[in-house]
Tab-separated table of C-alpha atoms and ligand atoms in Angstrom:
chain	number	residue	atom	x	y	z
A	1036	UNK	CA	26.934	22.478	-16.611
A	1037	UNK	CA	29.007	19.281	-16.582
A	1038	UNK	CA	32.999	19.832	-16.203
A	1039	UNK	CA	35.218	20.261	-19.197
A	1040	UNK	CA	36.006	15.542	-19.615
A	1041	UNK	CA	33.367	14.567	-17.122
A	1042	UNK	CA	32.294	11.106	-17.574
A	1043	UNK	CA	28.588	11.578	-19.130
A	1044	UNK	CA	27.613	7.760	-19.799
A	1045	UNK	CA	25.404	7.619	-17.187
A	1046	UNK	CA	24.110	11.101	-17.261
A	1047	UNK	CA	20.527	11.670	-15.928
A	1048	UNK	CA	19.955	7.678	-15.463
A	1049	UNK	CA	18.866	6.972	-11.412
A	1050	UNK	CA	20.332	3.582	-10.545
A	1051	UNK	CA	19.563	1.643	-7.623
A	1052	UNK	CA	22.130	-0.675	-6.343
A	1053	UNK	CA	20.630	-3.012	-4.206
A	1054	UNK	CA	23.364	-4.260	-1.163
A	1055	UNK	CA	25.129	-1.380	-1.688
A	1056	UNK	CA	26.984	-1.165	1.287
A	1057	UNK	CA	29.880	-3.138	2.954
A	1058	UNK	CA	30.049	-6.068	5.263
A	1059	UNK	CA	33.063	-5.010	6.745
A	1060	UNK	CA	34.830	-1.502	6.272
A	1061	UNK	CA	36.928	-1.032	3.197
A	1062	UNK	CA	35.215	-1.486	-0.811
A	1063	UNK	CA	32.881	-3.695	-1.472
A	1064	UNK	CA	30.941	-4.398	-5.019
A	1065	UNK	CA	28.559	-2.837	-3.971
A	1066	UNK	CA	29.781	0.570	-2.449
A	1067	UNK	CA	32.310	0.933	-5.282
A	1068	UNK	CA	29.577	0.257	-7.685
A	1069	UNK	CA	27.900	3.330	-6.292
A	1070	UNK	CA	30.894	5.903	-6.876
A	1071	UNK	CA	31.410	4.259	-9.973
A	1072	UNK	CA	28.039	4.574	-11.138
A	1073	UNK	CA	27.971	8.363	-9.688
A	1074	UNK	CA	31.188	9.328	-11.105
A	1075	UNK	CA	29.569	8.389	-14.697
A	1076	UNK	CA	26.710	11.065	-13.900
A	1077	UNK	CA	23.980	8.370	-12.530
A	1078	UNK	CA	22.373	9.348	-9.424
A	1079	UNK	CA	22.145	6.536	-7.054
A	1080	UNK	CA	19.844	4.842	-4.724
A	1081	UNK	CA	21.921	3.242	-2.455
A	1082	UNK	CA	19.493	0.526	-0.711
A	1083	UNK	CA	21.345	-1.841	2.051
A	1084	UNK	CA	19.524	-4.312	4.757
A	1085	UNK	CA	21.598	-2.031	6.870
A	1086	UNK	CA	20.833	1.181	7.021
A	1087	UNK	CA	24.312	2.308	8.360
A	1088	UNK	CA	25.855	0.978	5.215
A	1089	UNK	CA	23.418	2.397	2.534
A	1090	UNK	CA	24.089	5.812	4.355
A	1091	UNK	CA	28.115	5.162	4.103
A	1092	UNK	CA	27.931	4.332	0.005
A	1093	UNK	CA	25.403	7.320	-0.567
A	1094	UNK	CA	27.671	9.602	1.521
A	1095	UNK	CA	30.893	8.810	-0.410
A	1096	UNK	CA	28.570	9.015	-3.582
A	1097	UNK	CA	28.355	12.846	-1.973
A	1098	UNK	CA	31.834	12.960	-1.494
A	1099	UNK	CA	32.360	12.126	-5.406
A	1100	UNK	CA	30.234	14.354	-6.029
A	1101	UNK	CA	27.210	12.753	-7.220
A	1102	UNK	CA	23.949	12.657	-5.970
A	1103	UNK	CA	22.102	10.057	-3.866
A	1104	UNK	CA	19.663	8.256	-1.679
A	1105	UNK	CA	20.004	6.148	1.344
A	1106	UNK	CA	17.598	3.143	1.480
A	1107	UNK	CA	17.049	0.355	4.062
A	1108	UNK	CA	14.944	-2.458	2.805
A	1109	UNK	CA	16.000	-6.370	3.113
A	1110	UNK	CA	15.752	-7.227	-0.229
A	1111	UNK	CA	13.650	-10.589	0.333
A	1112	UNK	CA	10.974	-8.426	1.655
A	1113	UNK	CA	8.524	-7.333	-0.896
A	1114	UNK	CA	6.786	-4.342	1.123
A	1115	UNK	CA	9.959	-3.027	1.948
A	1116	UNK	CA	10.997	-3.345	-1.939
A	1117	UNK	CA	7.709	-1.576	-2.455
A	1118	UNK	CA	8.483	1.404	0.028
A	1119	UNK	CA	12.558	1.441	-1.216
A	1120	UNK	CA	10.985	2.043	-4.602
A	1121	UNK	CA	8.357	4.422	-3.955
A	1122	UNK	CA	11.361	6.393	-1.629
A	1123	UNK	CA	13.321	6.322	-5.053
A	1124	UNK	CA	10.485	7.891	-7.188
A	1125	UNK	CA	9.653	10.526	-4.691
A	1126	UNK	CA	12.820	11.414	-4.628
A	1127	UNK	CA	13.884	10.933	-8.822
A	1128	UNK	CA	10.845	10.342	-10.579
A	1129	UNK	CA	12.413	7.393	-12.250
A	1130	UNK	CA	14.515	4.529	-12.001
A	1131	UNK	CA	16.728	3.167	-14.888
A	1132	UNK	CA	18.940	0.951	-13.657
A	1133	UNK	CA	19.210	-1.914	-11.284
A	1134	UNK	CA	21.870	-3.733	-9.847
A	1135	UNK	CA	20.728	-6.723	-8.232
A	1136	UNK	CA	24.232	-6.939	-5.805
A	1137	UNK	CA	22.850	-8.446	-2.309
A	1138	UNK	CA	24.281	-11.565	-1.822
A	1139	UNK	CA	25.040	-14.202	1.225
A	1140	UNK	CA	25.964	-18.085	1.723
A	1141	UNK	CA	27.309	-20.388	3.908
A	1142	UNK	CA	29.887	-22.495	3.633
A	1143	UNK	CA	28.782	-26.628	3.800
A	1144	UNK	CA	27.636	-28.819	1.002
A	1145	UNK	CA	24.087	-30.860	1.225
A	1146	UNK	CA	24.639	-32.532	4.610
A	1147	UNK	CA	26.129	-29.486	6.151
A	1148	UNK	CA	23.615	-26.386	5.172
A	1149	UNK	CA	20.584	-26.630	7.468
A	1150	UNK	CA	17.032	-25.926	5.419
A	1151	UNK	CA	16.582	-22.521	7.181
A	1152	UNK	CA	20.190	-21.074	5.824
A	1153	UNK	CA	18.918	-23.090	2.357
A	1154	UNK	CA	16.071	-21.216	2.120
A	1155	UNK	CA	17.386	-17.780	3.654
A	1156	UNK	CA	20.098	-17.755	0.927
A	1157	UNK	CA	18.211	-18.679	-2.136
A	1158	UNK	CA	15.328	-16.292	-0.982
A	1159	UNK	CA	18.138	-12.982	-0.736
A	1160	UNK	CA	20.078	-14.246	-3.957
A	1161	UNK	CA	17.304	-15.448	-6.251
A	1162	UNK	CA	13.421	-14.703	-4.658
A	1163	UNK	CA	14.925	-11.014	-4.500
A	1164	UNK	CA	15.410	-10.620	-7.974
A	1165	UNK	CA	11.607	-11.632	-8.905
A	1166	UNK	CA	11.127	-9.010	-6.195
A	1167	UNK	CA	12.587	-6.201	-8.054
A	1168	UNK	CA	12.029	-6.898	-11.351
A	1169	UNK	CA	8.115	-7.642	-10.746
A	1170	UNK	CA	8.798	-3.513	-9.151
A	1171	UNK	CA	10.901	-2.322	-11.696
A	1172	UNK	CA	9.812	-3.843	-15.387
A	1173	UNK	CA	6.658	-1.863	-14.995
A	1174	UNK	CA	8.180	1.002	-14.432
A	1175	UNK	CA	10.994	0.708	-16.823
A	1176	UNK	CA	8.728	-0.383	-19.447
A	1177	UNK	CA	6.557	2.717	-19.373
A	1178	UNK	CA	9.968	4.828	-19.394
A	1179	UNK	CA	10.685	3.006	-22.650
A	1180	UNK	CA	13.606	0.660	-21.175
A	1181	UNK	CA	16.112	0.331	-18.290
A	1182	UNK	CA	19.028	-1.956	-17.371
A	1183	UNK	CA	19.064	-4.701	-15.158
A	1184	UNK	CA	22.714	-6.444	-14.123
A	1185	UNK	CA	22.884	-9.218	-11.681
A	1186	UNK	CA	25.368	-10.012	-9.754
A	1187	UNK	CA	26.433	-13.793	-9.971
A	1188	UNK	CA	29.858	-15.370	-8.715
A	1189	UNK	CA	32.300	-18.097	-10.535
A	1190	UNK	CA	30.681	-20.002	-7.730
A	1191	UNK	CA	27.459	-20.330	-10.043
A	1192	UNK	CA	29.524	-21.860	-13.538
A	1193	UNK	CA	32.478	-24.397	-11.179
A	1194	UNK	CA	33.118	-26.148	-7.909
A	1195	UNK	CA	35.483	-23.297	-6.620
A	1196	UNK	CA	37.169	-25.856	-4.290
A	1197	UNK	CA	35.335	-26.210	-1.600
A	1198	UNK	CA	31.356	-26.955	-0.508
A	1199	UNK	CA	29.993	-23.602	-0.701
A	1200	UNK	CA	26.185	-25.646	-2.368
A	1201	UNK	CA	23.498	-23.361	-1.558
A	1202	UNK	CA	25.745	-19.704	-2.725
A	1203	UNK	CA	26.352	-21.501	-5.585
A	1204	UNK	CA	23.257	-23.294	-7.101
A	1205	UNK	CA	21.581	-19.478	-5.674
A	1206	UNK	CA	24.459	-17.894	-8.327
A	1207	UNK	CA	23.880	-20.354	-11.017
A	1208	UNK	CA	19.891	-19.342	-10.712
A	1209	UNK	CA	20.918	-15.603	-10.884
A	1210	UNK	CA	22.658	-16.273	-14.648
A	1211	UNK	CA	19.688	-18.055	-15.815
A	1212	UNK	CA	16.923	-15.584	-13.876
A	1213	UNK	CA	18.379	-13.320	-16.187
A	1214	UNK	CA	18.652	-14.991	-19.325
A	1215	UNK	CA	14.944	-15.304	-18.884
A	1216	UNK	CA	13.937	-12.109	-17.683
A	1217	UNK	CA	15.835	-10.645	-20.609
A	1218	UNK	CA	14.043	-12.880	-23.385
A	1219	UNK	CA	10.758	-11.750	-21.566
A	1220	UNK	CA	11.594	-8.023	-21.791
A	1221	UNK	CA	13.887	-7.401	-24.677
A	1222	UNK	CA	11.131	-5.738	-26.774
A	1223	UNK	CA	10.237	-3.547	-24.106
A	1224	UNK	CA	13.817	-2.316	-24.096
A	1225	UNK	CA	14.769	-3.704	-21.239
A	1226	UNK	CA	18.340	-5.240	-21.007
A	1227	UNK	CA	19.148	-8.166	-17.974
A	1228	UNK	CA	22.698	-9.122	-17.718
A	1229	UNK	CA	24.626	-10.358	-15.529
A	1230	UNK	CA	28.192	-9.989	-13.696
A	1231	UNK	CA	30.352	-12.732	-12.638
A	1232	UNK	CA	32.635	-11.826	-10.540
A	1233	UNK	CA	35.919	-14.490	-9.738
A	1234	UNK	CA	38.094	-13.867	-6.623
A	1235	UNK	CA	37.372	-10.224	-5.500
A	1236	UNK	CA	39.099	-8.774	-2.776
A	1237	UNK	CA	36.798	-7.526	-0.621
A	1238	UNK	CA	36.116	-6.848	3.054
A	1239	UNK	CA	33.829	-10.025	2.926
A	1240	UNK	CA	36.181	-12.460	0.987
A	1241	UNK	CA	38.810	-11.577	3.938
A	1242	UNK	CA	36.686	-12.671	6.618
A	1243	UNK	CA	35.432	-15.337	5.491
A	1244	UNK	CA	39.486	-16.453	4.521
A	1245	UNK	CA	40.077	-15.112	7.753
A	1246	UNK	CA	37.139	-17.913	9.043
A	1247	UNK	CA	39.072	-20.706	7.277
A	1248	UNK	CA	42.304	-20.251	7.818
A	1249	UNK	CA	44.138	-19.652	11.052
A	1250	UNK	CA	44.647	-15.864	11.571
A	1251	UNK	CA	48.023	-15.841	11.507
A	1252	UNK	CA	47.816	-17.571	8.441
A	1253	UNK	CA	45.329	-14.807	6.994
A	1254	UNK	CA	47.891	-13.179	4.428
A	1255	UNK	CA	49.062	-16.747	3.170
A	1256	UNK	CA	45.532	-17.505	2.612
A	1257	UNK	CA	45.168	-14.402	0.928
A	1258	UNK	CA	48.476	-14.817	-1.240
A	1259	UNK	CA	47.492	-18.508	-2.105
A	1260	UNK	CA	44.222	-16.913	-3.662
A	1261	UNK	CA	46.020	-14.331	-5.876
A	1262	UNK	CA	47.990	-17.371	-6.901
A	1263	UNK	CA	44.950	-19.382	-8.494
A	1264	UNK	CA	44.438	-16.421	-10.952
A	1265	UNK	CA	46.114	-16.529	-13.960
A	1266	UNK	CA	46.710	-12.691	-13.843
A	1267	UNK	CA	48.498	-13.666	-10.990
A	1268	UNK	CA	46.082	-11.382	-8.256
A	1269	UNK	CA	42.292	-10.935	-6.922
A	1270	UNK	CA	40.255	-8.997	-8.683
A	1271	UNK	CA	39.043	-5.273	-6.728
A	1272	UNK	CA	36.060	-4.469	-6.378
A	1273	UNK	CA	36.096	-1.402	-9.208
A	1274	UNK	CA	36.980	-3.882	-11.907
A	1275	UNK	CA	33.930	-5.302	-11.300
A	1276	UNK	CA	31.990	-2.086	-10.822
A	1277	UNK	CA	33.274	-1.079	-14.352
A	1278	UNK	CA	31.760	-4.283	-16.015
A	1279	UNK	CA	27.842	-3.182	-14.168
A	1280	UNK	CA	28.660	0.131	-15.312
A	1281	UNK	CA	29.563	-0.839	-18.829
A	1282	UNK	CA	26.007	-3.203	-18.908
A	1283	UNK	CA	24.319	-0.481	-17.553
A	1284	UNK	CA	25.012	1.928	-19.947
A	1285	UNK	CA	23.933	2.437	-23.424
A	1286	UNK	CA	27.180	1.870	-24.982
A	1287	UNK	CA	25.731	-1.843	-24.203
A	1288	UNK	CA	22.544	-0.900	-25.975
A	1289	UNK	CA	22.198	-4.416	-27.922
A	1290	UNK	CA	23.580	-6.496	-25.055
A	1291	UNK	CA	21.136	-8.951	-23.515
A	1292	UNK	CA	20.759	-12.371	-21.963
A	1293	UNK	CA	24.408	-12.630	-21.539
A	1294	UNK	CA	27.517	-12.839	-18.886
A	1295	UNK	CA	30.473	-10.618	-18.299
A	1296	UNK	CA	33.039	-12.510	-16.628
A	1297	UNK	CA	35.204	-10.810	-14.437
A	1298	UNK	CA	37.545	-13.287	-13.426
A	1299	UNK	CA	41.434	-12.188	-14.335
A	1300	UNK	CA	41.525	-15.557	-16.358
A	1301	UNK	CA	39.965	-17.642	-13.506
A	1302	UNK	CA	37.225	-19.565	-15.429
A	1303	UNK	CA	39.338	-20.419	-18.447
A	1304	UNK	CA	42.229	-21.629	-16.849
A	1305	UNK	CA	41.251	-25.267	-16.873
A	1306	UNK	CA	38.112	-25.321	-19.591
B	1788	NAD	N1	33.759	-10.681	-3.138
B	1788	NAD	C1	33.859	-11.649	-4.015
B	1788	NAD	O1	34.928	-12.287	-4.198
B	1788	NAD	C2	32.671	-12.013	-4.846
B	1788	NAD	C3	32.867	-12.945	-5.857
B	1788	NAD	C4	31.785	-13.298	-6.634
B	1788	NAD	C5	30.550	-12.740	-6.418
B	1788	NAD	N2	30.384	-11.845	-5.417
B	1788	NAD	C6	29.046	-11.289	-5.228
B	1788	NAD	O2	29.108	-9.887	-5.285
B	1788	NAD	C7	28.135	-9.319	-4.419
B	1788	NAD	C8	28.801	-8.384	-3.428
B	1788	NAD	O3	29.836	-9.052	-2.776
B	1788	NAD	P1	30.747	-8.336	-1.673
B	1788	NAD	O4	31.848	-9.276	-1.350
B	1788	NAD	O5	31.069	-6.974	-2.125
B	1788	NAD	O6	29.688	-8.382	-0.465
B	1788	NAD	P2	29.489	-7.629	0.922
B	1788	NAD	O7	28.982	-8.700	1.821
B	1788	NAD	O8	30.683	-6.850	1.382
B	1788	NAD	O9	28.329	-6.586	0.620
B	1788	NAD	C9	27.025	-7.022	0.404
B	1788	NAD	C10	26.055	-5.986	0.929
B	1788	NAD	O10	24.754	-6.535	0.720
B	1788	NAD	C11	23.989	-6.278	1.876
B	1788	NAD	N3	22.943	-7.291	2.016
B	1788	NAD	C12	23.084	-8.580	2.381
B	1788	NAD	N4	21.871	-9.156	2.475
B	1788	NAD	C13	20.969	-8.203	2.159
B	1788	NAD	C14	19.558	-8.187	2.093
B	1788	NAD	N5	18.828	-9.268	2.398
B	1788	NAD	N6	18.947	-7.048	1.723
B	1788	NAD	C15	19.668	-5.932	1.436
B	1788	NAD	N7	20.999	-5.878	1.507
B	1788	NAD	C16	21.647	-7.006	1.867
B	1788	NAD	C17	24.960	-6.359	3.033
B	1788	NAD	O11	24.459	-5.644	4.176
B	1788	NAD	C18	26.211	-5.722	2.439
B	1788	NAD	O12	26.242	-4.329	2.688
B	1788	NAD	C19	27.420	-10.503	-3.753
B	1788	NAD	O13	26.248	-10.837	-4.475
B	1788	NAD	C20	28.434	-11.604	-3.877
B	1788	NAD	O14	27.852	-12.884	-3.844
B	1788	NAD	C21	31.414	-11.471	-4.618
């Protein structure tokens, strides 16, 4: 019996949310994807590298009162895709949505970024996605349709203003991975889209800030980002979280191929 104005949209859909967790404590995409998600009746497979943070998102899933399932599996790792699925289906029988929200980089441009890191990032940003959907389109297919969102960054669509080369050409191959994916699967009913997140404040953006910038200049930093955004702030991590959850849903039931930027104005300022 759902509660007199629950949230239904997501009722009886299993999503699996792929870097889930946090890389430092506070909200993340990821995490606050999962309550969000959860709150909107979806049960959640909460799948991290770490296995620590997919048990912290599918615990405050709990806590929300949803239901869900902690996975560890690195997503460039096809067997452990394999067994993260088959965990999910054991447990749900099905799996209807995907959010494809791992990601990593390293600051440098081309004479900086050593192969290895190169080839480390493109494989958890882009190989991961032909991962999961190679997993999931099967399945989703024979459930007649699902919902795939990636998760891409400003950083894939403009030089964010400073050398950031291999996150960046790894988020501009997330927007066109699904472009293609959802050409190849729109008459099987399943939807790609993608996210694009601008200047989120999360636990990762500070450190990384906090990397750049002296420490005692961390809230500066921080300020002088809220002040490139025409809505004058950083985005949180729920505002994106309500764009996968919108994509996810079927009130985006003839939505494919596209982009939901998520920017506060970002993008646009200087187009
Ligand atoms: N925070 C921002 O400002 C921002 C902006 C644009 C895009 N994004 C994108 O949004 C997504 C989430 O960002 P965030 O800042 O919340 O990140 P985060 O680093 O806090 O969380 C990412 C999670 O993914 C997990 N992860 C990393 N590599 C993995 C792997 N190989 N397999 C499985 N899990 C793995 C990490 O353990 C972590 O829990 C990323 O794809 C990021 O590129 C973030």
């Amino acid at each position: 019996m759902t509660a007199a104005g629950a949230d239904t949209r997501l009722a009886g859909k299993i999503a699996l949310v792929a870097g889930a967790g946090t890389s430092a404590a506070g909200w993340s995409i990821g995490r606050a994807s999962c309550v969000t998600l959860a709150r909107r009746g979806a049960a959640v497979v909460a799948l991290d590298a770490h296995l620590a943070a997919a048990e912290d998102a599918a615990h405050e899933v709990e806590l929300a009162g949803g239901s869900a399932l902690a996975v560890q599996a690195d997503v460039a790792d096809p067997d452990a895709m394999q067994a993260a699925v088959d965990a999910a289906l054991r447990r749900y029988g099905r799996i209807d949505i995907l959010q494809a929200n791992a990601g990593i980089g390293k600051v440098g441009g081309p004479e900086e970024i050593s192969l290895q890191d190169w080839d480390r990032i493109q494989q958890v940003n882009v190989t991961s996605l032909l991962i999961a959907t190679r997993l999931l389109a099967p399945l989703m297919r024979a459930q007649g349709g699902g919902a795939i969102v990636t998760v891409s960054s400003i950083a894939g669509i403009r030089y964010t203003g400073y050398p950031h080369l291999a996150y960046s050409v790894s988020k501009a191959a997330v927007i066109h991975f699904a472009r293609m994916a959802a050409q190849q699967y729109a008459a099987d009913g399943i939807r790609v889209n993608t996210v694009i997140p601008g200047l989120i404040d999360t636990p990762r953006v500070a450190q990384n800030v906090a990397r750049m910038f002296d420490p005692d200049d961390l809230q500066a930093a921080m300020a002088a980002r809220d002040r490139q955004v025409p809505m004058g702030r950083m985005g949180t991590p729920w505002e994106v979280a309500n764009a996968v959850a919108f994509l996810a849903s079927d009130e985006a039931s003839y939505i494919t191929g596209t982009e939901l930027l998520v920017d506060g104005g970002l993008t646009g300022k200087y187009a």
